[in-house]
CSV table of C-alpha atoms in Angstrom, one decimal:
chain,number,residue,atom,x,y,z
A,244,UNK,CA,170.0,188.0,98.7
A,245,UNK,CA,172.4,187.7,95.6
A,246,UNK,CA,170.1,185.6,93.9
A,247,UNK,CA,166.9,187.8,94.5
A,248,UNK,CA,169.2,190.8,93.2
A,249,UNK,CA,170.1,189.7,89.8
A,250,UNK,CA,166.8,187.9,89.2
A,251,UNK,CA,165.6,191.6,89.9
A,252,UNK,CA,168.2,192.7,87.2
A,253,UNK,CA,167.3,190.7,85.1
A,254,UNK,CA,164.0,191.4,84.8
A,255,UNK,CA,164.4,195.2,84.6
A,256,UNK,CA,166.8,194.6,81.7
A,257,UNK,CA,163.8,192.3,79.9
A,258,UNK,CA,161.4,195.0,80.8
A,259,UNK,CA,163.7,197.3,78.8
A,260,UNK,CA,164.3,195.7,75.8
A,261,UNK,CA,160.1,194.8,75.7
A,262,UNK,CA,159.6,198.6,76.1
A,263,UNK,CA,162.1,200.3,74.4
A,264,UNK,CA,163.3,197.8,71.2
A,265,UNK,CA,160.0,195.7,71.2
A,266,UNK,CA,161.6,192.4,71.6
A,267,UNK,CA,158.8,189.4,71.3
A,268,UNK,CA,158.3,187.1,73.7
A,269,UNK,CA,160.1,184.4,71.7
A,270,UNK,CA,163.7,187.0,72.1
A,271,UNK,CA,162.5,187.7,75.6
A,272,UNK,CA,162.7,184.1,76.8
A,273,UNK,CA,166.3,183.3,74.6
A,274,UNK,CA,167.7,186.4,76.9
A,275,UNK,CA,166.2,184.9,80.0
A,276,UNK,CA,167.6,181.8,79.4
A,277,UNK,CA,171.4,183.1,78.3
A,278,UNK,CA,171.0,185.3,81.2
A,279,UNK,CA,170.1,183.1,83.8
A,280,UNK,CA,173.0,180.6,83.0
A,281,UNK,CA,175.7,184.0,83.0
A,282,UNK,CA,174.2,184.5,86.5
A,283,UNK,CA,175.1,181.2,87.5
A,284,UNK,CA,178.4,180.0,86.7
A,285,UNK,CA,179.1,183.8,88.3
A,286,UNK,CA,177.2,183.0,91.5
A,287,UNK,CA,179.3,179.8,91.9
A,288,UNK,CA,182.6,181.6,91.2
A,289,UNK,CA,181.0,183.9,94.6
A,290,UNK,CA,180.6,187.0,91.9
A,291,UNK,CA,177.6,188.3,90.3
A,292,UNK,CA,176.6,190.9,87.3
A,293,UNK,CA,176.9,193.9,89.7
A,294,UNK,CA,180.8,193.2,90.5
A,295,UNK,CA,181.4,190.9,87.8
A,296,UNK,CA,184.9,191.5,86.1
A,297,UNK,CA,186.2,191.0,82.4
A,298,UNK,CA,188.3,187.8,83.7
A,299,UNK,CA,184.7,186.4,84.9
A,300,UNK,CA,182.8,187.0,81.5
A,301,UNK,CA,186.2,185.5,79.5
A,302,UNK,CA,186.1,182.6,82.0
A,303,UNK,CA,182.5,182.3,81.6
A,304,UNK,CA,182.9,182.2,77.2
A,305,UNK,CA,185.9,179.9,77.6
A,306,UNK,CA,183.7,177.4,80.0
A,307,UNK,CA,181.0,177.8,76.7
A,308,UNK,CA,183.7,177.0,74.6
A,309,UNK,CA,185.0,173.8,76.4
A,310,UNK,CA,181.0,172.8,76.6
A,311,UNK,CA,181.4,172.4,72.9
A,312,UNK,CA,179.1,175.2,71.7
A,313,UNK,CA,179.0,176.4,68.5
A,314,UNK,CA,181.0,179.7,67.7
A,315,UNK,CA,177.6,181.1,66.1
A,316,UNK,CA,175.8,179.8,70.0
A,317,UNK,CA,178.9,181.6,71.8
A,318,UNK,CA,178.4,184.5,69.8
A,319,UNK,CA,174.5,184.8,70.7
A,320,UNK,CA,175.0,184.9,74.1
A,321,UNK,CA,178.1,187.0,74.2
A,322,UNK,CA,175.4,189.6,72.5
A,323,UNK,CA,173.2,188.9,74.8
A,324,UNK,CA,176.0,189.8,77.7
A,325,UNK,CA,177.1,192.7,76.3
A,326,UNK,CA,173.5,194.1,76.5
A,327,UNK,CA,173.1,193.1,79.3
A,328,UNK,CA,176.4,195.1,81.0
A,329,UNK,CA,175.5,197.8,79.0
A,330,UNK,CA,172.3,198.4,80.4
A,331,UNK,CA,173.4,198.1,84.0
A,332,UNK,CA,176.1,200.7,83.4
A,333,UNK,CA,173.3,203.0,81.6
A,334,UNK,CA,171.2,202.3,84.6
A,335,UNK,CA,173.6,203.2,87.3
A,336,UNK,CA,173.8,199.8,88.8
A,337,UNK,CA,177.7,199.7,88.3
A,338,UNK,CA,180.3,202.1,86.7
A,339,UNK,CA,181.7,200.5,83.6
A,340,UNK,CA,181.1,197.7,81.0
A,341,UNK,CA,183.2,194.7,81.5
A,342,UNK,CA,181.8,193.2,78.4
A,343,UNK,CA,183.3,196.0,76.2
A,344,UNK,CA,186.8,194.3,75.5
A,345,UNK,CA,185.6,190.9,74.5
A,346,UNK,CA,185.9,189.9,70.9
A,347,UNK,CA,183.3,187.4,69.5
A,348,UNK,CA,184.4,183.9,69.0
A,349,UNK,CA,185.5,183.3,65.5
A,350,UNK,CA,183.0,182.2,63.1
A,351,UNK,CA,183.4,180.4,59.5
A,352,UNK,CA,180.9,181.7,56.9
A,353,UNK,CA,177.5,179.6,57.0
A,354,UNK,CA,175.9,179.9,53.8
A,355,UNK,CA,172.0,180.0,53.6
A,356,UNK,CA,170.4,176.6,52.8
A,357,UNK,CA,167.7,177.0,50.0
A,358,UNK,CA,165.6,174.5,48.1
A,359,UNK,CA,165.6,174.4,44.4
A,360,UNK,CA,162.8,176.5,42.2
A,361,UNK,CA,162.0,172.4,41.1
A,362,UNK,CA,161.6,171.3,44.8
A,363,UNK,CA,159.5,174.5,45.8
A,364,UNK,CA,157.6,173.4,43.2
A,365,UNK,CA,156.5,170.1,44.7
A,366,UNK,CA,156.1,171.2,47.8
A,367,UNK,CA,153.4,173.8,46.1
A,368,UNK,CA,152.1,171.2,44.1
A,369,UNK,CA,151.8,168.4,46.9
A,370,UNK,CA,150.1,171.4,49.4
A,371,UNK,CA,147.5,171.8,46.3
A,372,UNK,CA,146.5,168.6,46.4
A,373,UNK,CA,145.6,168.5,50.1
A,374,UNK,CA,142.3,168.2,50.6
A,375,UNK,CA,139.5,169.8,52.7
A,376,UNK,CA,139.8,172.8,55.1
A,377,UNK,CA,143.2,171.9,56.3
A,378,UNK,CA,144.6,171.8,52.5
A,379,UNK,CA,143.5,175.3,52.1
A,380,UNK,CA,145.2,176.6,54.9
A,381,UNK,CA,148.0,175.2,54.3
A,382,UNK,CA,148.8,176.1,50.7
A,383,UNK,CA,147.9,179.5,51.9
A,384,UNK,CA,150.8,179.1,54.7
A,385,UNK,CA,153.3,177.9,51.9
A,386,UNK,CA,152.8,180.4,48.7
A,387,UNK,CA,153.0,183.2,51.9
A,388,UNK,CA,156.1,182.2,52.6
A,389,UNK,CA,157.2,181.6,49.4
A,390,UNK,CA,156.1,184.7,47.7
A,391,UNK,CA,156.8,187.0,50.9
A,392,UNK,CA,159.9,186.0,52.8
A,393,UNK,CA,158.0,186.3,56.0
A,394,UNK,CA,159.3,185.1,59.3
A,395,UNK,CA,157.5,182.3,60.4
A,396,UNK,CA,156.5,184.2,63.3
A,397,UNK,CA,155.7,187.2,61.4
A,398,UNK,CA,153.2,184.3,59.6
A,399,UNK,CA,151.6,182.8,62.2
A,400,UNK,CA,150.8,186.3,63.9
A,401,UNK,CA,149.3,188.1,60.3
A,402,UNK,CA,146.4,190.2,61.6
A,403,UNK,CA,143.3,189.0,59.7
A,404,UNK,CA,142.8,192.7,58.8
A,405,UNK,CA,146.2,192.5,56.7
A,406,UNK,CA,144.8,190.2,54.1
A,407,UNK,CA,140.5,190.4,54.1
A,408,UNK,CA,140.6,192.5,51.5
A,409,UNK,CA,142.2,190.7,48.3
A,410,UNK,CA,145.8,192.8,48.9
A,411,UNK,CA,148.5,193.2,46.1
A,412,UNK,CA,150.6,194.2,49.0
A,413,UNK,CA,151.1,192.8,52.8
A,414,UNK,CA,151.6,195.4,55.5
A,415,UNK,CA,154.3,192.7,57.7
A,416,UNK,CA,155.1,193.4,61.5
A,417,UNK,CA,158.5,192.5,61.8
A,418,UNK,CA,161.1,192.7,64.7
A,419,UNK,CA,161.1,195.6,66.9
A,420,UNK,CA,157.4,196.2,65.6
A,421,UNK,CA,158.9,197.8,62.3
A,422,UNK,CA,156.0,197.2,59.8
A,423,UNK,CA,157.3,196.9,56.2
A,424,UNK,CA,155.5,196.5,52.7
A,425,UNK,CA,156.0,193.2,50.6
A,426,UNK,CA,154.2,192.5,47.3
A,427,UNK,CA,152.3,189.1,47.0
A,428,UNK,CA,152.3,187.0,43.8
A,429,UNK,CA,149.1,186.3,42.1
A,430,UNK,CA,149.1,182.5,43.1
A,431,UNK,CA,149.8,183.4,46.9
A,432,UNK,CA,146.5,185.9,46.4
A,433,UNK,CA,144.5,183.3,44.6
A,434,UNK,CA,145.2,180.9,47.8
A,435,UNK,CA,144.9,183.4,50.2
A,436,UNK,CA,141.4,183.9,48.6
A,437,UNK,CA,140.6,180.0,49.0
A,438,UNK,CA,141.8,180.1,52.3
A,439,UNK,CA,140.0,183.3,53.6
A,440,UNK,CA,136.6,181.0,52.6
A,441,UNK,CA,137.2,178.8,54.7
A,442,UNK,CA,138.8,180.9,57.6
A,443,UNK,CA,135.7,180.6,60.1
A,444,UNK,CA,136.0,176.9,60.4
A,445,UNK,CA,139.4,177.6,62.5
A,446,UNK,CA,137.7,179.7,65.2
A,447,UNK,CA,137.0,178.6,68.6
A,448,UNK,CA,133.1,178.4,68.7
A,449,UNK,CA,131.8,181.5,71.0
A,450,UNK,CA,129.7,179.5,73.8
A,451,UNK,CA,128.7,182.6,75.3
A,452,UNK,CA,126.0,183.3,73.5
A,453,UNK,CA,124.3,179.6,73.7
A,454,UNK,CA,125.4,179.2,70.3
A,455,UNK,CA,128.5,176.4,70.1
A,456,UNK,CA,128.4,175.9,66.8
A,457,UNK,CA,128.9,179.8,66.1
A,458,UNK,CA,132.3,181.0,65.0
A,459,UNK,CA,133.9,183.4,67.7
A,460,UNK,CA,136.1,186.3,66.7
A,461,UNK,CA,139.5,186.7,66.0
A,462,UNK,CA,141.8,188.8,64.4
A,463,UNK,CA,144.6,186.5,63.4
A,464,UNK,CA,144.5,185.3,60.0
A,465,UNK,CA,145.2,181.9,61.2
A,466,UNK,CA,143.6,181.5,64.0
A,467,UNK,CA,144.0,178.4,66.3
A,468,UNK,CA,142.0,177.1,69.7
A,469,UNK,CA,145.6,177.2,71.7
A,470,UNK,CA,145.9,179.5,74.1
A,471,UNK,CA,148.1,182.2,71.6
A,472,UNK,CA,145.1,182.2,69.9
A,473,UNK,CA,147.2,181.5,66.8
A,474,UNK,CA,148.3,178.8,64.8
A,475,UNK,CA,152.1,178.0,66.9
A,476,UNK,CA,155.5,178.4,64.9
A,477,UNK,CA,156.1,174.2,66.4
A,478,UNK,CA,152.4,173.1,64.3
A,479,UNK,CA,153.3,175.2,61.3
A,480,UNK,CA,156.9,173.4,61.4
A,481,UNK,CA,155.4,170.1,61.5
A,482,UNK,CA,152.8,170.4,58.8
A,483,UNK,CA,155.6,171.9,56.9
A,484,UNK,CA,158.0,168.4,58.0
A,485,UNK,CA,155.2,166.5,56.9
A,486,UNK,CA,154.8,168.4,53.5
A,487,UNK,CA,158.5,167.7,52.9
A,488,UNK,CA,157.8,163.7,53.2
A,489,UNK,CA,155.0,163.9,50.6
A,490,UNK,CA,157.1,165.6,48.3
A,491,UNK,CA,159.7,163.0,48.6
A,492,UNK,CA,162.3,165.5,50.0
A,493,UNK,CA,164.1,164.9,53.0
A,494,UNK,CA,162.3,166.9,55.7
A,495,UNK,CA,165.9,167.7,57.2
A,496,UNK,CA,166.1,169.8,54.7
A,497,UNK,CA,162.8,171.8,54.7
A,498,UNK,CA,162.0,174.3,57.6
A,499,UNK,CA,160.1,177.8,57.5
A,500,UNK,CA,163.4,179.1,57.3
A,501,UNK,CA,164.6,177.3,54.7
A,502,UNK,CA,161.6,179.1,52.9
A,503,UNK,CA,162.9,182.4,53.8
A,504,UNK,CA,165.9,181.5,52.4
A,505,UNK,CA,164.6,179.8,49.0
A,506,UNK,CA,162.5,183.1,48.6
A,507,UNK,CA,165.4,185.5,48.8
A,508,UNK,CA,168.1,183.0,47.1
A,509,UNK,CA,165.5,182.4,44.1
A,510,UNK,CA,164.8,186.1,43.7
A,511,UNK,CA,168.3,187.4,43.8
A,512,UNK,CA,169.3,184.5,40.9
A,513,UNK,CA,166.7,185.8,38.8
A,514,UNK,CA,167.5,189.9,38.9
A,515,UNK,CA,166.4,191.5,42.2
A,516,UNK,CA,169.0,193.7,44.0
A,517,UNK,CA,170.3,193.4,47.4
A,518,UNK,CA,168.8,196.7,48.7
A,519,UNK,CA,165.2,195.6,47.7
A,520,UNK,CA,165.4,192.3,48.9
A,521,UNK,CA,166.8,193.8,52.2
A,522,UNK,CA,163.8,195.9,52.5
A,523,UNK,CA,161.1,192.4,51.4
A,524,UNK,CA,163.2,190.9,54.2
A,525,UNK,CA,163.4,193.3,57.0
A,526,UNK,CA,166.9,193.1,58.1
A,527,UNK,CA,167.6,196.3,59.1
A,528,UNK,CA,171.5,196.1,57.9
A,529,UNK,CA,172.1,195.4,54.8
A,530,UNK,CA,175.5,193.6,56.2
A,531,UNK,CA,172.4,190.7,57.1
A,532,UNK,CA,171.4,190.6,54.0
A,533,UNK,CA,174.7,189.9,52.0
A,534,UNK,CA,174.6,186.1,53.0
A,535,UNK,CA,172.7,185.7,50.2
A,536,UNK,CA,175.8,187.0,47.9
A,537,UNK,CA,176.6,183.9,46.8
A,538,UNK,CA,174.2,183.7,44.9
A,539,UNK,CA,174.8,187.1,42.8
A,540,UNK,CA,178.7,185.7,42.6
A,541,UNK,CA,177.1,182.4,40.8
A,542,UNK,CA,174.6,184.6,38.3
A,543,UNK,CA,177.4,187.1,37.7
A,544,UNK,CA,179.6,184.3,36.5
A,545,UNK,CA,176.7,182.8,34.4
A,546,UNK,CA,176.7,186.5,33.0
A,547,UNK,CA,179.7,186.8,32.2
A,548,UNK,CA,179.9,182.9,30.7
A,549,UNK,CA,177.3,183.7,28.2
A,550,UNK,CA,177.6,187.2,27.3
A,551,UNK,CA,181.6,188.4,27.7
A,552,UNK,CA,183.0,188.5,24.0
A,553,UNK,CA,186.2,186.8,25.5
A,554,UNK,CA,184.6,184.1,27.3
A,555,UNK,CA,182.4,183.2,23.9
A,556,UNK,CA,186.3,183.5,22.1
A,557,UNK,CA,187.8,181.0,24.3
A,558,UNK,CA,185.2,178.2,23.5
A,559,UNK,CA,186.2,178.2,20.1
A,560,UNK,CA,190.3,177.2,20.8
A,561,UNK,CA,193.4,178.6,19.2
């Protein structure tokens, strides 16, 4: 009976967040999975998310702690907890938040990993030289990264309709459905043009008709014969791994993250401000979007190096 109630729970609070705050499917599944392990260590300890108490959820983050997960992985699913609570006292399934009084685990500052402009560069160069259909799409994939910022996610699931007209901007659909305008460079257009030529070959053929050699319809951009009917985040990864090993970088390093991050690190070190690139980038805080200060500390230095009277004084000795 406990079991049937909080999987019940559970799935209400999903329901919620799909409804309300337009999680994807991708967040969806992380909160079932945090969820479902809450709901177990409290089931053994003979509690559940109904009664639970603050002693239980600190018990529970100390037992994450001791499993030797990362403060940034405790963190997640303490957000995910406190959500979770939150909406079960909103609800009216119990009569406070237990959650409310937990701080999150400490956490050292991560910087962003980036590429360098001269790596990006290969990695461009190495997707030009691809040949065929395949090539095509994929240089497409890269300068769209590169020149937008995108989420891989937010890449793989472009509507066709966004880009079959020769744009100078994107219209993106980010989290929470919030759509947002980003400006595409001419050599991200000029492959998006290359790529849009060749865009039929990558749709299922429509057998209905009697015709199997006819291109269907679709209205990704990037459309793929898997079920999503999209080109996956996992085959975009690995043609991005594989890219890496061409270019003679290590593909440890490369990820369609990492492109995010080469996009907004390389932009900030050559003028942009924070709040535009917040907007490009879709965080809704800006507090997201200063990670990438480092990078304004190193070009204000360089500033300040070259141009400051006193700093051009001091080269020359007393």
């Amino acid at each position: 009976m406990a079991k049937a109630l909080t999987s019940s729970l559970i799935s209400a609070f999903l329901e919620m967040m799909a409804a309300e705050r337009g999680a994807s499917a991708h967040t969806l599944d992380a909160y079932r999975r945090d969820l479902e392990d809450y709901v177990a260590s409290l089931l053994a300890g003979k509690s559940g998310p109904v009664d639970a108490t603050e002693k239980d959820l600190r018990r529970y983050m100390a037992e994450l702690g001791a499993a030797g997960l990362a403060p940034r992985t405790q963190a997640r699913r303490l957000s995910a907890l406190r959500q979770f609570h939150k909406f079960l006292y909103s609800d009216g399934y119990r009569n406070d938040d237990p959650s409310s009084n937990i701080d999150s685990p400490q956490q050292g500052q991560t910087l962003p990993k980036f590429l360098s402009i001269d790596e990006i560069d290969r990695l461009i160069t190495t997707a030009a030289n691809h040949p065929g259909i395949k090539g095509k799409r994929l240089l497409a994939m890269v300068e769209l990264m590169y020149a937008t910022g995108m989420r891989v996610s937010e890449l793989v699931e472009l509507p066709y309709a966004a880009a079959a007209r020769d744009p100078q901007m994107l219209i993106v659909r980010g989290k929470g459905s919030k759509e947002r305008l980003v400006p595409l460079s001419d050599p991200a257009r000029d492959a998006l043009r290359d790529y849009l030529d060749v865009r039929d070959a990558f749709i299922p053929s429509d057998k209905s008709d009697g015709h199997a050699d006819r291109p269907g319809q679709s209205s990704y951009l990037f459309p793929s014969r898997g079920k999503t009917g999209h080109l996956t985040r996992q085959m975009f990864l690995k043609m991005i791994k594989d890219l890496a090993i061409e270019s003679g970088i290590a593909p440890s390093r490369v990820s369609p993250h990492v492109l995010r991050h080469s996009f907004a690190s390389h932009l900030l070190a050559n003028g942009a401000d924070l709040r535009s690139l917040q907007k490009m980038l879709g965080h809704s805080d800006i507090s997201t979007t200063q990670i990438y200060t480092h990078v304004l500390e190193s070009r204000l230095r360089g500033l300040v190096q070259e141009h400051h009277p006193l700093a051009r004084m001091a080269g020359h000795g007393s």
